Tab-separated table of C-alpha atoms in Angstrom:
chain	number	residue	atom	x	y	z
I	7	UNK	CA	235.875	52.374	51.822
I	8	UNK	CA	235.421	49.099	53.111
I	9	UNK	CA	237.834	49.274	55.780
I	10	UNK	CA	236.229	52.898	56.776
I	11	UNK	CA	233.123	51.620	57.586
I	12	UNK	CA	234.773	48.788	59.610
I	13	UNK	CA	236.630	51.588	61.663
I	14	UNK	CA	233.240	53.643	61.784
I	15	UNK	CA	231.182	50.310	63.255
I	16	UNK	CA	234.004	49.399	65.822
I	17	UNK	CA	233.972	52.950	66.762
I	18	UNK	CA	230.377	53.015	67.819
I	19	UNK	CA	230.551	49.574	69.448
I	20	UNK	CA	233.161	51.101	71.657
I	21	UNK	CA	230.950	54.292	72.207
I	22	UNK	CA	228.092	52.289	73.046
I	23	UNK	CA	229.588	49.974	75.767
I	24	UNK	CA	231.365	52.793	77.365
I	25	UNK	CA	227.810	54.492	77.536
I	26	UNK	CA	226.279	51.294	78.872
I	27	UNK	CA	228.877	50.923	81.775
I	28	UNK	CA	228.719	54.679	82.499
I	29	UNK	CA	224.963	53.788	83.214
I	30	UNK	CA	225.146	50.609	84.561
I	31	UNK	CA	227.878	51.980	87.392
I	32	UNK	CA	225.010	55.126	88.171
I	33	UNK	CA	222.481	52.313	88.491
I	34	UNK	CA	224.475	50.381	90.839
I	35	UNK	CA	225.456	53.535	93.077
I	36	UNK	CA	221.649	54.389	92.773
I	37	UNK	CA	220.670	51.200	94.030
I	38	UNK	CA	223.501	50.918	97.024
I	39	UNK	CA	222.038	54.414	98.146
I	40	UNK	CA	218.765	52.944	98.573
I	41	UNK	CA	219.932	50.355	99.832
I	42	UNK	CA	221.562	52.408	102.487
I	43	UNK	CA	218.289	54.419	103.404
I	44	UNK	CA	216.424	51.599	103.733
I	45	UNK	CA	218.678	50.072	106.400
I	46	UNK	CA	218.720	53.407	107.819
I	47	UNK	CA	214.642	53.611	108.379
I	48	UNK	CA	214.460	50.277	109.106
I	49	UNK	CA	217.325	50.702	112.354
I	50	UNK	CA	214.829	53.791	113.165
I	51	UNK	CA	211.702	51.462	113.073
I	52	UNK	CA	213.825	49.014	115.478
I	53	UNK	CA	214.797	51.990	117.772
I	54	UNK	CA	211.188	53.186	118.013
I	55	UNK	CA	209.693	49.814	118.528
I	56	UNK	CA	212.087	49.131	121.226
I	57	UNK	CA	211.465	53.032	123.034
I	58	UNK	CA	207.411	52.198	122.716
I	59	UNK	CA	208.186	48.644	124.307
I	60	UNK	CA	209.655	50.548	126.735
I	61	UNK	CA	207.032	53.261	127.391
I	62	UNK	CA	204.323	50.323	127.528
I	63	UNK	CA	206.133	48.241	130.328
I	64	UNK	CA	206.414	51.933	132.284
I	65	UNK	CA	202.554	52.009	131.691
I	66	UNK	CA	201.521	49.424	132.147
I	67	UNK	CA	203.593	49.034	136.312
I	68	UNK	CA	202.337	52.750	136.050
I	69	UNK	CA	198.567	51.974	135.750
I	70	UNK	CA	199.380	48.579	138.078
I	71	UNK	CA	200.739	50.977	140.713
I	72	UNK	CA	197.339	53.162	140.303
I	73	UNK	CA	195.256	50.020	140.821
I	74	UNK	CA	196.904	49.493	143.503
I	75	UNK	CA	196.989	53.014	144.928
I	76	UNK	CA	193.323	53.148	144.357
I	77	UNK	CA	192.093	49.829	146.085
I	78	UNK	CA	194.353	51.043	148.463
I	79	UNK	CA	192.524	54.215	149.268
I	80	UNK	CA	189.088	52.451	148.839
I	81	UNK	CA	189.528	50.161	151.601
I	82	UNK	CA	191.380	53.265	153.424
I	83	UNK	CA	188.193	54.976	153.142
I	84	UNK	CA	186.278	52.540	154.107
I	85	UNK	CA	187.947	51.775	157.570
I	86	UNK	CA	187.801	55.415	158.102
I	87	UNK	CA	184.132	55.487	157.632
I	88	UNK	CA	183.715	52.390	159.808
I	89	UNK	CA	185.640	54.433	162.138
I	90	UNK	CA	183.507	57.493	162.204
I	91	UNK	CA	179.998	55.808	162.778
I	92	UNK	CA	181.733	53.461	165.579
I	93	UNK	CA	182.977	56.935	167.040
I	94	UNK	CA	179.654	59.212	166.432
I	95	UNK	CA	177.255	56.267	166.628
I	96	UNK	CA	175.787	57.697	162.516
I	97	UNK	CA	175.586	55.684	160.072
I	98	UNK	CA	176.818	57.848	156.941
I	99	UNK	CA	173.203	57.851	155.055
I	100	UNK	CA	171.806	59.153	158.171
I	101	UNK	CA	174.478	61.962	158.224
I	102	UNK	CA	173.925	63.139	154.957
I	103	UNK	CA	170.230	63.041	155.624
I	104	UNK	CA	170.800	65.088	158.802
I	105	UNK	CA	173.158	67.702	156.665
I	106	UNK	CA	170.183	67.966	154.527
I	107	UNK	CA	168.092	68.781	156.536
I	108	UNK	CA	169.402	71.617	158.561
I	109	UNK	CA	170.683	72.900	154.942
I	110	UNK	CA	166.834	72.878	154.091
I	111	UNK	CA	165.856	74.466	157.535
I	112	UNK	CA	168.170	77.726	157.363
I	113	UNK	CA	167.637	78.408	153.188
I	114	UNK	CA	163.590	77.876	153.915
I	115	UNK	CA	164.024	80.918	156.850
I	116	UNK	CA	166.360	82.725	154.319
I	117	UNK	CA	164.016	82.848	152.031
I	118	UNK	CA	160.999	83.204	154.536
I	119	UNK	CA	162.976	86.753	155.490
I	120	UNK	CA	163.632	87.818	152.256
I	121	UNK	CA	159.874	87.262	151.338
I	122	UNK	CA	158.603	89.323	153.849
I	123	UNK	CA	160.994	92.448	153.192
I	124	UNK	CA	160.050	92.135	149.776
I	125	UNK	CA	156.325	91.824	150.658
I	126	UNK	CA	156.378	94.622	152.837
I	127	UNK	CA	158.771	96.219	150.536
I	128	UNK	CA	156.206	95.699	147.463
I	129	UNK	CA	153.025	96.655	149.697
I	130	UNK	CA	154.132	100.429	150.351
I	131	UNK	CA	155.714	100.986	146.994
I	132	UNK	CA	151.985	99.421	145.462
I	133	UNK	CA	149.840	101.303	147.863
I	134	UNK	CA	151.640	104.490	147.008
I	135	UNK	CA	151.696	103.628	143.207
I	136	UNK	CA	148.080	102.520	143.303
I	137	UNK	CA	146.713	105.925	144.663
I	138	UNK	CA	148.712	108.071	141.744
I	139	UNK	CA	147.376	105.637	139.236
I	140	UNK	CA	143.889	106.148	140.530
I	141	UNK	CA	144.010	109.646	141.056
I	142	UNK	CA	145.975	110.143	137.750
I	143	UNK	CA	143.201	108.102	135.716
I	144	UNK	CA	139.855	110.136	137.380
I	145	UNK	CA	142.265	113.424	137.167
I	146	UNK	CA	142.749	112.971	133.431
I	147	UNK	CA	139.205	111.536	132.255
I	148	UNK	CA	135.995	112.614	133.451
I	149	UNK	CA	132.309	112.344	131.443
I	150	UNK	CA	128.722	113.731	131.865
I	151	UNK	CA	126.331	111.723	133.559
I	152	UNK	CA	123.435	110.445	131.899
I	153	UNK	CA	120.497	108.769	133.970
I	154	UNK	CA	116.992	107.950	133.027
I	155	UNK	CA	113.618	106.721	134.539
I	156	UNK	CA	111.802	103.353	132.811
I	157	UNK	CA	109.398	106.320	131.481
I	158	UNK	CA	109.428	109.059	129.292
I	159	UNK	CA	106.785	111.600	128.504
I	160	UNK	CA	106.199	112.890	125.266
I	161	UNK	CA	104.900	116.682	125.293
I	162	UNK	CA	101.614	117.178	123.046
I	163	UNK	CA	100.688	120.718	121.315
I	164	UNK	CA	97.334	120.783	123.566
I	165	UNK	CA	95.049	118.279	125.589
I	166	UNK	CA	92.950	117.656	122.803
I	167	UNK	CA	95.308	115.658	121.033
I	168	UNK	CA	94.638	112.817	123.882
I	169	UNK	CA	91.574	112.154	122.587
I	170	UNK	CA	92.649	111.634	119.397
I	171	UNK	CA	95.678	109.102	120.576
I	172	UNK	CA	92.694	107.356	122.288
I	173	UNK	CA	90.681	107.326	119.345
I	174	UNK	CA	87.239	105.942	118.847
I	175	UNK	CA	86.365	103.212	121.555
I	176	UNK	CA	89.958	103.150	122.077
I	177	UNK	CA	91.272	101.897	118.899
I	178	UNK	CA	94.224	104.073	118.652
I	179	UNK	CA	95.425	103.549	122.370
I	180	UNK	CA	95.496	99.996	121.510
I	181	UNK	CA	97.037	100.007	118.359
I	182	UNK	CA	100.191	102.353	119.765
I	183	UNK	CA	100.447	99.801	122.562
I	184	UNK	CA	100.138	96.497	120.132
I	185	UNK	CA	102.607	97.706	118.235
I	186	UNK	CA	105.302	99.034	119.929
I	187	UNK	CA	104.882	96.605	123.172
I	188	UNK	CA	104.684	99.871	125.155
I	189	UNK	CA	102.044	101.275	127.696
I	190	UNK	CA	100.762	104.677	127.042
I	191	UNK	CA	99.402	106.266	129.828
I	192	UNK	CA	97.171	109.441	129.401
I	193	UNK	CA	96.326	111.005	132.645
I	194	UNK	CA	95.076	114.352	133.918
I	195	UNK	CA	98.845	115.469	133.111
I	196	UNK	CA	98.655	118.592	130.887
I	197	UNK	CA	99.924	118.486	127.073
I	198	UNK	CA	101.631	115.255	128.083
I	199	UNK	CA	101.406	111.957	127.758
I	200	UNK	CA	103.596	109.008	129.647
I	201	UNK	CA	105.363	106.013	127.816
I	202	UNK	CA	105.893	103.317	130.694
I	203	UNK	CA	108.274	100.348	129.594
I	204	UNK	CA	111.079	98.598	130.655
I	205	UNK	CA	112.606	97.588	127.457
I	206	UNK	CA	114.327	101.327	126.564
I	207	UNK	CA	114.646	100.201	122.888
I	208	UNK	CA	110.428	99.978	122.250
I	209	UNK	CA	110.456	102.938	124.353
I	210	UNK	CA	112.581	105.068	122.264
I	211	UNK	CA	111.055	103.418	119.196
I	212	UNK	CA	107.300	104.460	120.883
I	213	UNK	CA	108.323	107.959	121.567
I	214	UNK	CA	109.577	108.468	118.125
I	215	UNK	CA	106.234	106.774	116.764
I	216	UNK	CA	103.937	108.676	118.786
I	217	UNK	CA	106.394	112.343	118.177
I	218	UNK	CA	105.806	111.834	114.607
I	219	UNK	CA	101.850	111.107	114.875
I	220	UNK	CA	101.424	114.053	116.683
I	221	UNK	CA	103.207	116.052	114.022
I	222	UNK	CA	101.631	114.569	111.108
I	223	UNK	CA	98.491	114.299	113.048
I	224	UNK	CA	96.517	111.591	110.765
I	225	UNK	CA	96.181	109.246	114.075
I	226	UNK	CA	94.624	105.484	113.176
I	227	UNK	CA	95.569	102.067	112.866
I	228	UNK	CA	97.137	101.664	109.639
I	229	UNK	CA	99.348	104.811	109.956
I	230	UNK	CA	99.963	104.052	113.280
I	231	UNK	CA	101.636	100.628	112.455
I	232	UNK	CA	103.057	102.867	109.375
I	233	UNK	CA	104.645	105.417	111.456
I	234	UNK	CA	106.448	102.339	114.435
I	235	UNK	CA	108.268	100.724	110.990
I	236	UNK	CA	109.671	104.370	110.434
I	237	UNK	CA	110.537	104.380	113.843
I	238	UNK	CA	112.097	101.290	114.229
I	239	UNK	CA	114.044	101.780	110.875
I	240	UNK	CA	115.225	104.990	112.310
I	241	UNK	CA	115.988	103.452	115.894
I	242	UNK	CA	117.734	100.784	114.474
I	243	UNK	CA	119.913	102.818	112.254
I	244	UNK	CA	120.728	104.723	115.723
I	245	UNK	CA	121.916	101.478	117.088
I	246	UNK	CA	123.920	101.218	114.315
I	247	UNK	CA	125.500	104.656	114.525
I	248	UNK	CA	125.749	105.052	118.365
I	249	UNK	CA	128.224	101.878	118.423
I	250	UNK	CA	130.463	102.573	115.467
I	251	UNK	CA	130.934	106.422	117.536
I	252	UNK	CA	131.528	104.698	120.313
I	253	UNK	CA	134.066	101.972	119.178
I	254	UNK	CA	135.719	105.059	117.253
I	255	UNK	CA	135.973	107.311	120.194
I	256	UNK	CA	138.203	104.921	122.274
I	257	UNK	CA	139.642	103.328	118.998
I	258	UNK	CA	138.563	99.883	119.097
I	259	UNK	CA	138.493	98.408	115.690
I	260	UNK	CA	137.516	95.413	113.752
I	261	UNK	CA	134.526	94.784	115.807
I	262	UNK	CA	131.781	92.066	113.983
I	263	UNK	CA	128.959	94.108	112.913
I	264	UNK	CA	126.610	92.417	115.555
I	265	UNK	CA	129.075	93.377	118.182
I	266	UNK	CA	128.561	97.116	116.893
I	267	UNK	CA	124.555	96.893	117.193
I	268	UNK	CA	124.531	95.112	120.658
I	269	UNK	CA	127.378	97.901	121.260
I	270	UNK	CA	125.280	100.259	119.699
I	271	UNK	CA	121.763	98.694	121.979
I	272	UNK	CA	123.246	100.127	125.102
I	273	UNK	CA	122.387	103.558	124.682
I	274	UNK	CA	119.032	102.446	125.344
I	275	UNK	CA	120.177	100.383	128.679
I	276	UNK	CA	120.505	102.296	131.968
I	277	UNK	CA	121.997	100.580	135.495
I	278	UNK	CA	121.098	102.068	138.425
I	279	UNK	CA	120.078	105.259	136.211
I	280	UNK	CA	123.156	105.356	134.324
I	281	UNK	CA	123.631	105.274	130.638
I	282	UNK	CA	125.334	101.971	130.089
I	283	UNK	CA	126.860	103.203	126.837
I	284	UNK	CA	128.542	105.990	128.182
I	285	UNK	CA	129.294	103.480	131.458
I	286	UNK	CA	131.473	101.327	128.950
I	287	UNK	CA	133.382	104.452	127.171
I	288	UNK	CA	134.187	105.937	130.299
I	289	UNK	CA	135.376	102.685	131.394
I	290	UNK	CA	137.395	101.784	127.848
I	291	UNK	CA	139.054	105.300	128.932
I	292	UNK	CA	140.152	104.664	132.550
I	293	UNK	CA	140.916	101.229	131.739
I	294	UNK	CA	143.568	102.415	128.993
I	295	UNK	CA	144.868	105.052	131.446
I	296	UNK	CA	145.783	102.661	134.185
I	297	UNK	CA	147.156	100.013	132.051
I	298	UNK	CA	149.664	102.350	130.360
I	299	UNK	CA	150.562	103.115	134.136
I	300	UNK	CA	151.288	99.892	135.136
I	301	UNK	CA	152.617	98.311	132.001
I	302	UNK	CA	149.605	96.194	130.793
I	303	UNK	CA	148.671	95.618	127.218
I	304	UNK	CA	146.540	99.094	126.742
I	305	UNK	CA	144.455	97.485	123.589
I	306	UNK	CA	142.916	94.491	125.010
I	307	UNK	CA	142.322	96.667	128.309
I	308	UNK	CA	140.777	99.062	126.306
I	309	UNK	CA	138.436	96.792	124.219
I	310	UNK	CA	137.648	94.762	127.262
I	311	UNK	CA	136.775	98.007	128.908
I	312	UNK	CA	134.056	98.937	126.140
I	313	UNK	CA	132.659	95.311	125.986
I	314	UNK	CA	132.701	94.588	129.551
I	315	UNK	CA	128.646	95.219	129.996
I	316	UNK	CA	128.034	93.665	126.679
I	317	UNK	CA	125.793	91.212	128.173
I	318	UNK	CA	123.274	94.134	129.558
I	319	UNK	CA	122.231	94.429	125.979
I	320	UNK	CA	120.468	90.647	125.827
I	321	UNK	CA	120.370	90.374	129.432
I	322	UNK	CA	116.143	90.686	129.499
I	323	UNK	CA	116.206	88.396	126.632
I	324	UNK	CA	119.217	85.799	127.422
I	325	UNK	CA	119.311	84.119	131.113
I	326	UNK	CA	122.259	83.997	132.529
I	327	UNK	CA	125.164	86.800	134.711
I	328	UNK	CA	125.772	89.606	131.858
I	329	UNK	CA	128.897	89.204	132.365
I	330	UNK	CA	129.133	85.732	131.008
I	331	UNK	CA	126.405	86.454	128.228
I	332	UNK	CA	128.537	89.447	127.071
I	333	UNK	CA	131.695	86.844	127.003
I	334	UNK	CA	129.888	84.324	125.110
I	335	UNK	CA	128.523	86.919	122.773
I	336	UNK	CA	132.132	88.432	121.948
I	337	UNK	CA	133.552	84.669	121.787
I	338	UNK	CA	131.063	83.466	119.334
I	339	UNK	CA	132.261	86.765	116.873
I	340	UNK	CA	135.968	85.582	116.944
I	341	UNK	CA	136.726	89.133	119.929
I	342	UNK	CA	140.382	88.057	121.224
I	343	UNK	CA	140.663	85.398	124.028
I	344	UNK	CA	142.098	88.271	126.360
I	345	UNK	CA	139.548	90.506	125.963
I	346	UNK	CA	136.825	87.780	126.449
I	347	UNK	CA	138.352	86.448	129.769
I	348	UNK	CA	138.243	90.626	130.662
I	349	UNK	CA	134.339	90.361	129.660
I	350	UNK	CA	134.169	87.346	131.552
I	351	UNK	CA	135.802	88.266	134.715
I	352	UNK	CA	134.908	91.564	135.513
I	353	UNK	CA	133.127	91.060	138.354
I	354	UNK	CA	135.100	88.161	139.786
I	355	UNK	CA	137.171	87.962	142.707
I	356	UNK	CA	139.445	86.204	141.240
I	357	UNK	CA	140.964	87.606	138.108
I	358	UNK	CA	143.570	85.789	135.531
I	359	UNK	CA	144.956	88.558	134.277
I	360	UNK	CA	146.318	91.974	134.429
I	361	UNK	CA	143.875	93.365	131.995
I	362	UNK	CA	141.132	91.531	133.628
I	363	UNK	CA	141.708	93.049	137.087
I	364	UNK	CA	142.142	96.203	135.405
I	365	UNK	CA	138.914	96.420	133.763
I	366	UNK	CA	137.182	95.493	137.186
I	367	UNK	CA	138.925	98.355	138.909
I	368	UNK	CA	137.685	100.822	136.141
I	369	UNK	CA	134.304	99.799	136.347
I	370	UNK	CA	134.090	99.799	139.532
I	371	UNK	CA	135.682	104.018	139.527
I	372	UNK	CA	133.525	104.562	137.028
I	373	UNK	CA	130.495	103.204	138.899
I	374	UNK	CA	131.593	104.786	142.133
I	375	UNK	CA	131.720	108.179	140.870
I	376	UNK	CA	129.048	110.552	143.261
I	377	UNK	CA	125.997	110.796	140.359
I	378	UNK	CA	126.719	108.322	138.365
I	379	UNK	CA	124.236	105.884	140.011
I	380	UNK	CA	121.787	106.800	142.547
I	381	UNK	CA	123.870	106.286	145.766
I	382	UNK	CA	124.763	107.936	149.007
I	383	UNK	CA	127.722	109.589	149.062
I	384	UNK	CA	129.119	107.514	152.264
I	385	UNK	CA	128.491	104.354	149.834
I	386	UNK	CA	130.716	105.975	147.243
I	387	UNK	CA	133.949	106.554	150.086
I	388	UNK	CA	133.405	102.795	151.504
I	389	UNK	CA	133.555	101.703	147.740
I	390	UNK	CA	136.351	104.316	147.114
I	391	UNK	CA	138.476	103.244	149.959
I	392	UNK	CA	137.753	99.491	148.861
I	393	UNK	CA	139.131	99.896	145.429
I	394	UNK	CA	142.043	101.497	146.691
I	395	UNK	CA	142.654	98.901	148.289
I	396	UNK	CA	142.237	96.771	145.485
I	397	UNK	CA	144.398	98.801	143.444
I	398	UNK	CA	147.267	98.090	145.656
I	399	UNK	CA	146.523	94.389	145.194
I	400	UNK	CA	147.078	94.832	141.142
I	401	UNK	CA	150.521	96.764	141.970
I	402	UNK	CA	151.518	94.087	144.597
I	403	UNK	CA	150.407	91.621	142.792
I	404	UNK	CA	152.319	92.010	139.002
I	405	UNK	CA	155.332	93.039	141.224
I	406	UNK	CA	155.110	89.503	142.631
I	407	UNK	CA	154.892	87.892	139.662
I	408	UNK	CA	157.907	89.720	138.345
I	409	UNK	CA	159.334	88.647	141.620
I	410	UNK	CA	158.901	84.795	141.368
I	411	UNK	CA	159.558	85.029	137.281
I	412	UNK	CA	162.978	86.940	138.020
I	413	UNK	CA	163.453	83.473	141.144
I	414	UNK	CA	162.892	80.950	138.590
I	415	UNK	CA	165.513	82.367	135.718
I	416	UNK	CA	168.020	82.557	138.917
């Protein structure tokens, strides 16, 4: 048993060195093939050193041999120019100020002939434009005429009820005329009597007062002053009603309630004998229609077209153009800058904007229309002929804008 386990040990022993010099032979072969790479990258890193050594001395006599090609052209260049303004007696800043120059002289008579074809060019197309979009807008809108005197007469059931307006001593006369601010003239006219006063809003609110006191026919001083607070209840609540139909009709909305009364105040207001009211909606109208033509913003035309005479409804109480009491007005209750500047400028000869001009050329057809104010007829064709004129302008005009927008993006 003994000698067994002797075998057994010497047995392993031998197994185990012959495993350990199996390994210790892979080791070494594993070690002599790294060796071997190793000497292999390292003769590449030598070869590429020695090629980029190479490529930097070709470089380097390459970027010597530019230096020197380059100082060689400088002074080349400058013997030649030397040369040059020996031979043509210019130095070279004068030259290139002298190339400048001409190039400025023939683009500047370029353009000078392409300005004029396009002026001429843009004056018969807006001349031609201008008289369909005139004759279109009049063609397509056209409204009653309204005028009235700074009277009105009020039409009593029989003479005898002009005593009793008089009253005793005159106490009634005086009352109607204290009250309302109005003069009431009773004359030898029959069944009439006259209301004289050039504020039409105490003359509407009269002629209601003194309507009613005929009809009820208790005539004295306390139902007198009874009888003008109806009245100016009723006339006010007309104000009220005539501007909201009137900013409705041409759909302008949003307006600030005071804008609607002093809107509304111009019913009472005549120019020349025309209706102001009925002035601005005609105007709103035509101002739409030739905005639509010509490509302008149709709201603020349209707004600045009702608005324009604003100012007519404060102008006896306000100093100051109507046209700049109207824009001040519509300022103050936050009306768009546009439409303000159309308010503003309607009767300028000088306009900012396209809306602007517009609404001056509407008021001006509306105004020039034969009845609408009390004109002569040859007035109406000078004016006519004028605005036609004018109308052209807006066509020419936008088309030169366009024009010098379109030279500027070029």
């Amino acid at each position: 048993e003994r000698r067994a386990i002797i075998i057994e040990g010497k047995e392993e022993a031998l197994k185990f060195r012959t495993d350990a010099e199996a390994e210790i032979r892979e080791r070494r072969s594993e070690v002599q093939r790294t060796e071997q790479r190793i000497a292999n990258r390292q003769e590449n890193v030598e070869r590429r050193a020695t090629n980029l050594e190479r490529r930097e001395r070709k470089l380097s006599d390459k970027e010597k041999t530019v230096s020197e090609l380059e100082h060689s052209l400088t002074e080349l260049k400058a013997k030649k120019l030397t040369k040059l303004e020996e031979i043509g007696q210019l130095s070279m800043s004068d030259a290139r100020n002298e190339l400048m120059y001409s190039a400025e002289q023939e683009i500047e008579h370029d353009l000078a002939i392409r300005y004029r074809d396009f002026e001429e060019q843009a004056r018969a197309e807006a001349n031609e434009k201008a008289r369909n979009i005139l004759a279109l807008a009049i063609h397509r809108f056209a409204a009653d005429v309204v005028s009235e005197a700074t009277v009105t007469t009020v039409q009593l059931p029989s003479d005898d009820m002009k005593g009793r307006l008089i009253g005793r001593e005159g106490r009634n006369i005086r009352a109607i005329e204290k009250a309302t601010g109005v003069d009431l003239i009773i004359d030898d006219t029959p069944e009439a009597v006259t209301l004289s006063c050039f504020d039409p809003v105490r003359r509407e609110i009269a002629r209601l007062a003194v309507t009613n006191l005929v009809s009820d026919g208790r005539i004295h001083p306390a139902r007198i002053e009874e009888m003008v607070g109806r009245s100016e209840k009723e006339v006010s609540e007309l104000i009220w009603k005539s501007g909201e139909e009137a900013a409705l009709e041409v759909g302008v909305r949003g307006l600030h309630p005071d804008i609607v009364r002093l809107l509304g105040r111009l019913k009472y207001r005549y120019s020349y004998g025309e209706n102001v009211l009925q002035h601005s909606i005609e105007v709103a109208h035509l101002s739409s229609m030739i905005a639509s033509e010509v490509g302008a913003n149709v709201k603020v035309a349209m707004a600045g077209g009702l608005l324009h005479d604003l100012g007519k409804a404060l102008s006896h109480e306000v100093e100051g153009p109507h046209a700049e009491i109207g824009a001040d007005i519509a300022s103050k209750h936050s009306v768009a800058k546009a439409v303000c500047t159309c308010i503003a400028e309607h009767h300028d000869d000088v306009m900012s904007s396209t809306e602007a001009f517009i609404v001056s050329a509407a008021d001006a057809i509306s105004a020039a229309r034969p009845g609408s104010r009390r004109d002569t007829a040859e007035n109406y064709i000078k004016r006519l002929q004028a605005w036609k004129k004018s109308g052209a302008h807006l066509t020419a005009w936008r088309s030169a804008t366009l024009f010098r927008r379109a030279a500027k993006c070029a």
